[in-house]
Each structure stands twice: as C-alpha cells, then as structure tokens.
Amino acid sequence: AQSVTQLDSHVSVSEGTPVLLRCNYSSSYSPSLFWYVQHPNKGLQLLLKYTSAATLVKGINGFEAEFKKSETSFHLTKPSAHMSDAAEYFCVVSVLGAAGNKLTFGGGTRVLVKP
Amino acid sequence: NAGVMQNPRHLVRRRGQEARLRCSPMKGHSHVYWYRQLPEEGLKFMVYLQKENIIDESGMPKERFSAEFPKEGPSILRIQQVVRGDSAAYFCASSPAAEANYGYTFGSGTRLTVV
C-alpha cells in the first residue's frame, strides 16, 4: 500500500519570496510521484511528475521538485512566489497494481500569497 | 483536443433524488477514474473503469453508488437516493493506458449539493 503525507496544511508566503511545500511518501514499489494544483472551484492541473528519470523535476510556472529516495520525500519549491500561485497543492503517488493505476493523494497544502 | 469534459458543473439535488454525473474522457483515452473530494480534504479514489468493464471499485460505497463506461458515450457515475453526506466535488480523470507514470488528465469536476 502507498500513502502520502503533506507536512503543512497551510503555507503563507510574501510575494517574491521562495515557496517550499513538503511531501513524504511511502510505497512498497518504485512509485511515480506528481504534484497537482487546484485553484478555487477549479479542476486539478498537473504541475510536474517524477517517473524514475532525473531526480530533479522541472514543472510549469517555475515550480520544481526533487525526489529523494533516502528521505522518501518529494518537496515542491519555487524561487519566487507570485500572487497567482495562491491555490491548493496536492502531492500524489501512483503505483501500478493488479487493478491498474491508482493515485493516492496527500491531504493538500493551501498556499496564501501576501502582497 | 477538448480535454476531459464533465457535466454538469454544478448539480443540486434534494435528499432522496438521484444524481447522474457524466464524464467524457480525452480522445484516445480508454481508462476512466472517478474521485471524490469532500470539503477541506484531498481526493479519494472511487472507481476505475475501462470500456464496458469495472476494473476496481474498491473506493465506491457499497450502496446507492454505481458507475458505468459503455462502449459508446460518456462514463456515468450514478448516486441513488442522495443524502447530505454525498455533497462533494466529483472529479473524473482519464489516461491512455494503465501505466503508473501517466499523470491523469482531470476534468473540472461536478459539484454536487444535496439540500
């Protein structure tokens, strides 16, 4: 079985400062890992994914994440927050099992960006 | 490519009525997944379908909920005799295959309100 823990339910940053969203996972097998963003009353948009290639993954809108197997972490970062980054972010693990590909979501981190 | 289309975007039902949620996957995608998001929570897996087959319904409540993905037409999530606790956002996602490294493409969701 796999699980995902997002260590912060809320993160508040000032515009122009770095953003760090923390995620730890557990999985019996080599996982694929994703970060999704959800703006208020919107669907989910894929930010980036790790699929056993390079451990530093670059995504859209200036986000990147680093897969650290020894720490079972997949933290999401952005060097400079923008007001439009205010949203909820989900760390997701995927493992291909007997019944196909099932995503397990973390509880989400809500990001507030202050002017 | 229109992406994953869900309708309606918003649905209001009185307790005891039926709710039917529709999902048209992306062109070329034959794998459909339904997830439920309760207020202030992450997404929880409900059911995974391929054309005319339910592959994994382990996340679906045993009573009142059913899902189908017919040979022709959209996937349907059906909730009979809705109760207040069914109020949630229901997201559909599709993928071209059951590979773990495919990020799903999500629809914008159907927000069900039971009054």
Short mmCIF file of C-alpha atoms in Angstrom, two decimals:
data_model
loop_
_atom_site.label_atom_id
_atom_site.label_comp_id
_atom_site.label_asym_id
_atom_site.label_seq_id
_atom_site.Cartn_x
_atom_site.Cartn_y
_atom_site.Cartn_z
CA ALA A 1 0.00 0.00 0.00
CA GLN A 2 1.11 3.57 -0.55
CA SER A 3 0.48 6.76 1.36
CA VAL A 4 1.34 10.42 1.11
CA THR A 5 1.82 12.94 3.90
CA GLN A 6 1.88 16.65 3.23
CA LEU A 7 3.52 18.10 6.28
CA ASP A 8 1.88 21.54 6.16
CA SER A 9 -1.83 22.08 5.71
CA HIS A 10 -1.31 25.84 5.19
CA VAL A 11 1.68 27.85 3.98
CA SER A 12 1.79 31.64 3.90
CA VAL A 13 4.48 33.47 1.91
CA SER A 14 5.08 37.01 0.71
CA GLU A 15 5.09 37.71 -2.99
CA GLY A 16 8.60 37.38 -4.38
CA THR A 17 9.84 35.04 -1.66
CA PRO A 18 10.55 31.30 -2.02
CA VAL A 19 7.88 28.66 -1.59
CA LEU A 20 8.51 25.22 -0.08
CA LEU A 21 5.77 22.59 0.10
CA ARG A 22 6.81 19.40 1.86
CA CYS A 23 5.73 15.90 0.92
CA ASN A 24 6.74 12.48 2.21
CA TYR A 25 5.53 9.23 0.74
CA SER A 26 5.60 5.56 1.47
CA SER A 27 5.32 2.89 -1.15
CA SER A 28 6.13 -0.79 -1.43
CA TYR A 29 7.25 -0.36 -5.00
CA SER A 30 9.05 2.25 -7.05
CA PRO A 31 6.48 5.00 -7.24
CA SER A 32 5.64 7.64 -9.71
CA LEU A 33 5.08 10.97 -7.97
CA PHE A 34 3.14 14.02 -9.04
CA TRP A 35 2.24 17.48 -7.86
CA TYR A 36 -1.15 18.90 -8.82
CA VAL A 37 -2.51 22.39 -8.23
CA GLN A 38 -6.14 23.28 -7.69
CA HIS A 39 -7.33 26.85 -7.86
CA PRO A 40 -10.57 27.72 -6.05
CA ASN A 41 -13.56 25.97 -7.59
CA LYS A 42 -11.44 24.64 -10.44
CA GLY A 43 -10.20 21.25 -11.53
CA LEU A 44 -6.72 19.88 -10.97
CA GLN A 45 -3.78 20.83 -13.11
CA LEU A 46 -0.63 18.74 -13.33
CA LEU A 47 2.43 20.76 -12.26
CA LEU A 48 5.10 18.10 -12.68
CA LYS A 49 5.82 14.40 -12.39
CA TYR A 50 8.66 12.10 -11.39
CA THR A 51 8.84 8.77 -13.18
CA SER A 52 12.28 7.34 -12.28
CA ALA A 53 14.31 9.52 -14.61
CA ALA A 54 16.08 12.66 -13.34
CA THR A 55 15.55 13.23 -9.63
CA LEU A 56 15.17 16.99 -10.06
CA VAL A 57 11.99 17.60 -11.99
CA LYS A 58 11.03 20.92 -13.52
CA GLY A 59 7.38 21.74 -13.99
CA ILE A 60 5.19 24.54 -15.20
CA ASN A 61 5.03 28.08 -13.79
CA GLY A 62 8.57 27.92 -12.37
CA PHE A 63 7.93 25.04 -9.96
CA GLU A 64 10.33 22.19 -9.43
CA ALA A 65 10.55 19.17 -7.15
CA GLU A 66 13.35 16.88 -6.04
CA PHE A 67 12.88 13.16 -5.49
CA LYS A 68 14.99 11.92 -2.57
CA LYS A 69 14.65 8.19 -2.16
CA SER A 70 16.70 8.05 1.05
CA GLU A 71 14.34 10.54 2.67
CA THR A 72 11.19 9.30 0.86
CA SER A 73 10.46 12.92 0.06
CA PHE A 74 9.28 14.87 -2.96
CA HIS A 75 9.23 18.51 -1.87
CA LEU A 76 7.93 21.20 -4.21
CA THR A 77 9.71 24.54 -4.50
CA LYS A 78 9.52 27.81 -6.37
CA PRO A 79 12.17 30.54 -6.02
CA SER A 80 9.78 33.48 -6.15
CA ALA A 81 6.07 33.32 -5.34
CA HIS A 82 3.51 35.13 -7.45
CA MET A 83 0.03 36.15 -6.40
CA SER A 84 -1.39 33.70 -8.93
CA ASP A 85 0.27 30.83 -7.03
CA ALA A 86 -2.37 31.09 -4.30
CA ALA A 87 -4.10 27.73 -4.54
CA GLU A 88 -4.18 24.27 -3.03
CA TYR A 89 -1.40 21.85 -3.90
CA PHE A 90 -1.60 18.08 -3.79
CA CYS A 91 1.27 15.61 -3.69
CA VAL A 92 0.27 12.34 -5.30
CA VAL A 93 1.81 8.88 -5.52
CA SER A 94 0.94 6.34 -8.18
CA VAL A 95 1.70 2.67 -8.26
CA LEU A 96 0.65 0.28 -10.96
CA GLY A 97 -1.13 -2.61 -9.31
CA ALA A 98 -3.22 -5.58 -10.29
CA ALA A 99 -6.21 -3.33 -10.77
CA GLY A 100 -4.46 -0.69 -12.79
CA ASN A 101 -3.06 2.67 -11.88
CA LYS A 102 -4.46 4.23 -8.72
CA LEU A 103 -3.48 7.63 -7.43
CA THR A 104 -3.19 8.29 -3.69
CA PHE A 105 -3.49 11.95 -2.72
CA GLY A 106 -1.98 13.78 0.17
CA GLY A 107 -4.25 15.95 2.27
CA GLY A 108 -3.26 19.10 0.42
CA THR A 109 -1.40 22.30 1.28
CA ARG A 110 -3.21 25.58 0.92
CA VAL A 111 -0.86 28.40 -0.16
CA LEU A 112 -1.58 32.01 0.68
CA VAL A 113 0.50 34.68 -1.04
CA LYS A 114 0.65 38.07 0.65
CA PRO A 115 1.37 41.21 -1.35
CA ASN B 1 -8.44 18.21 -28.03
CA ALA B 2 -11.14 19.25 -25.63
CA GLY B 3 -9.70 17.51 -22.58
CA VAL B 4 -11.80 15.64 -20.06
CA MET B 5 -15.32 17.01 -20.07
CA GLN B 6 -17.60 16.72 -17.08
CA ASN B 7 -21.17 17.84 -16.83
CA PRO B 8 -22.95 19.33 -15.20
CA ARG B 9 -20.50 21.63 -13.43
CA HIS B 10 -22.93 22.15 -10.58
CA LEU B 11 -25.80 19.91 -9.53
CA VAL B 12 -28.32 20.49 -6.78
CA ARG B 13 -30.47 17.60 -5.61
CA ARG B 14 -32.97 17.18 -2.80
CA ARG B 15 -32.47 14.32 -0.39
CA GLY B 16 -33.78 11.08 -1.89
CA GLN B 17 -33.35 12.13 -5.52
CA GLU B 18 -30.92 10.62 -7.98
CA ALA B 19 -27.75 12.30 -9.23
CA ARG B 20 -26.17 11.41 -12.58
CA LEU B 21 -22.69 12.74 -13.30
CA ARG B 22 -21.19 12.44 -16.77
CA CYS B 23 -17.60 12.25 -17.91
CA SER B 24 -16.25 12.19 -21.45
CA PRO B 25 -12.55 11.20 -21.43
CA MET B 26 -9.92 12.76 -23.63
CA LYS B 27 -9.87 11.49 -27.18
CA GLY B 28 -7.88 8.27 -27.33
CA HIS B 29 -8.13 7.61 -23.59
CA SER B 30 -9.83 4.35 -22.66
CA HIS B 31 -9.19 4.42 -18.89
CA VAL B 32 -11.51 6.46 -16.67
CA TYR B 33 -11.25 7.11 -12.94
CA TRP B 34 -13.68 8.78 -10.55
CA TYR B 35 -12.53 10.58 -7.43
CA ARG B 36 -14.48 12.37 -4.70
CA GLN B 37 -13.32 15.43 -2.84
CA LEU B 38 -15.09 16.24 0.39
CA PRO B 39 -14.81 19.82 1.70
CA GLU B 40 -11.32 20.63 3.02
CA GLU B 41 -10.00 17.18 2.05
CA GLY B 42 -7.89 15.62 -0.68
CA LEU B 43 -9.28 13.47 -3.44
CA LYS B 44 -10.29 9.90 -2.66
CA PHE B 45 -10.37 7.15 -5.26
CA MET B 46 -13.80 5.71 -6.02
CA VAL B 47 -13.73 3.57 -9.17
CA TYR B 48 -11.62 2.72 -12.19
CA LEU B 49 -13.23 1.68 -15.46
CA GLN B 50 -12.28 0.70 -18.94
CA LYS B 51 -14.74 0.48 -21.78
CA GLU B 52 -17.64 -1.73 -20.63
CA ASN B 53 -15.68 -3.00 -17.61
CA ILE B 54 -15.33 -2.01 -13.99
CA ILE B 55 -11.73 -2.81 -13.06
CA ASP B 56 -11.57 -1.57 -9.46
CA GLU B 57 -14.49 -0.25 -7.43
CA SER B 58 -12.85 -0.63 -4.05
CA GLY B 59 -13.38 3.05 -3.20
CA MET B 60 -17.05 3.14 -4.01
CA PRO B 61 -19.69 2.91 -1.27
CA LYS B 62 -21.44 -0.45 -1.48
CA GLU B 63 -24.93 1.01 -1.62
CA ARG B 64 -26.54 3.71 -3.77
CA PHE B 65 -23.44 4.33 -5.92
CA SER B 66 -22.80 2.81 -9.33
CA ALA B 67 -20.63 3.59 -12.32
CA GLU B 68 -20.51 2.58 -15.94
CA PHE B 69 -18.45 3.29 -19.02
CA PRO B 70 -20.41 2.00 -22.02
CA LYS B 71 -18.99 1.18 -25.40
CA GLU B 72 -20.50 4.37 -26.75
CA GLY B 73 -20.95 7.56 -24.80
CA PRO B 74 -19.62 9.02 -21.59
CA SER B 75 -18.88 7.38 -18.29
CA ILE B 76 -21.70 7.84 -15.78
CA LEU B 77 -21.47 7.99 -12.01
CA ARG B 78 -24.90 7.45 -10.54
CA ILE B 79 -25.90 8.16 -6.96
CA GLN B 80 -29.34 6.99 -5.93
CA GLN B 81 -31.35 8.40 -3.01
CA VAL B 82 -28.78 11.09 -2.27
CA VAL B 83 -28.11 12.19 1.30
CA ARG B 84 -26.46 15.34 2.67
CA GLY B 85 -23.17 13.49 3.12
CA ASP B 86 -22.94 12.96 -0.64
CA SER B 87 -22.35 16.69 -1.11
CA ALA B 88 -18.85 16.90 -2.59
CA ALA B 89 -16.91 17.62 -5.73
CA TYR B 90 -16.67 14.60 -8.01
CA PHE B 91 -13.75 14.53 -10.40
CA CYS B 92 -13.25 12.32 -13.40
CA ALA B 93 -9.84 11.63 -14.90
CA SER B 94 -8.67 9.71 -17.91
CA SER B 95 -5.43 8.19 -19.14
CA PRO B 96 -4.41 6.41 -22.32
CA ALA B 97 -3.13 3.34 -20.51
CA ALA B 98 -2.71 1.82 -17.09
CA GLU B 99 0.90 2.91 -16.76
CA ALA B 100 1.88 4.29 -13.37
CA ASN B 101 3.91 7.11 -14.90
CA TYR B 102 0.98 8.60 -16.73
CA GLY B 103 -0.36 11.63 -14.95
CA TYR B 104 -4.07 11.63 -15.24
CA THR B 105 -5.87 14.43 -17.02
CA PHE B 106 -8.62 15.62 -14.74
CA GLY B 107 -11.90 17.23 -15.64
CA SER B 108 -13.13 20.37 -13.91
CA GLY B 109 -15.41 18.37 -11.66
CA THR B 110 -19.09 18.28 -10.79
CA ARG B 111 -20.00 19.95 -7.54
CA LEU B 112 -22.96 18.16 -6.04
CA THR B 113 -25.00 19.88 -3.36
CA VAL B 114 -27.70 17.92 -1.57
CA VAL B 115 -30.33 20.07 0.10
#
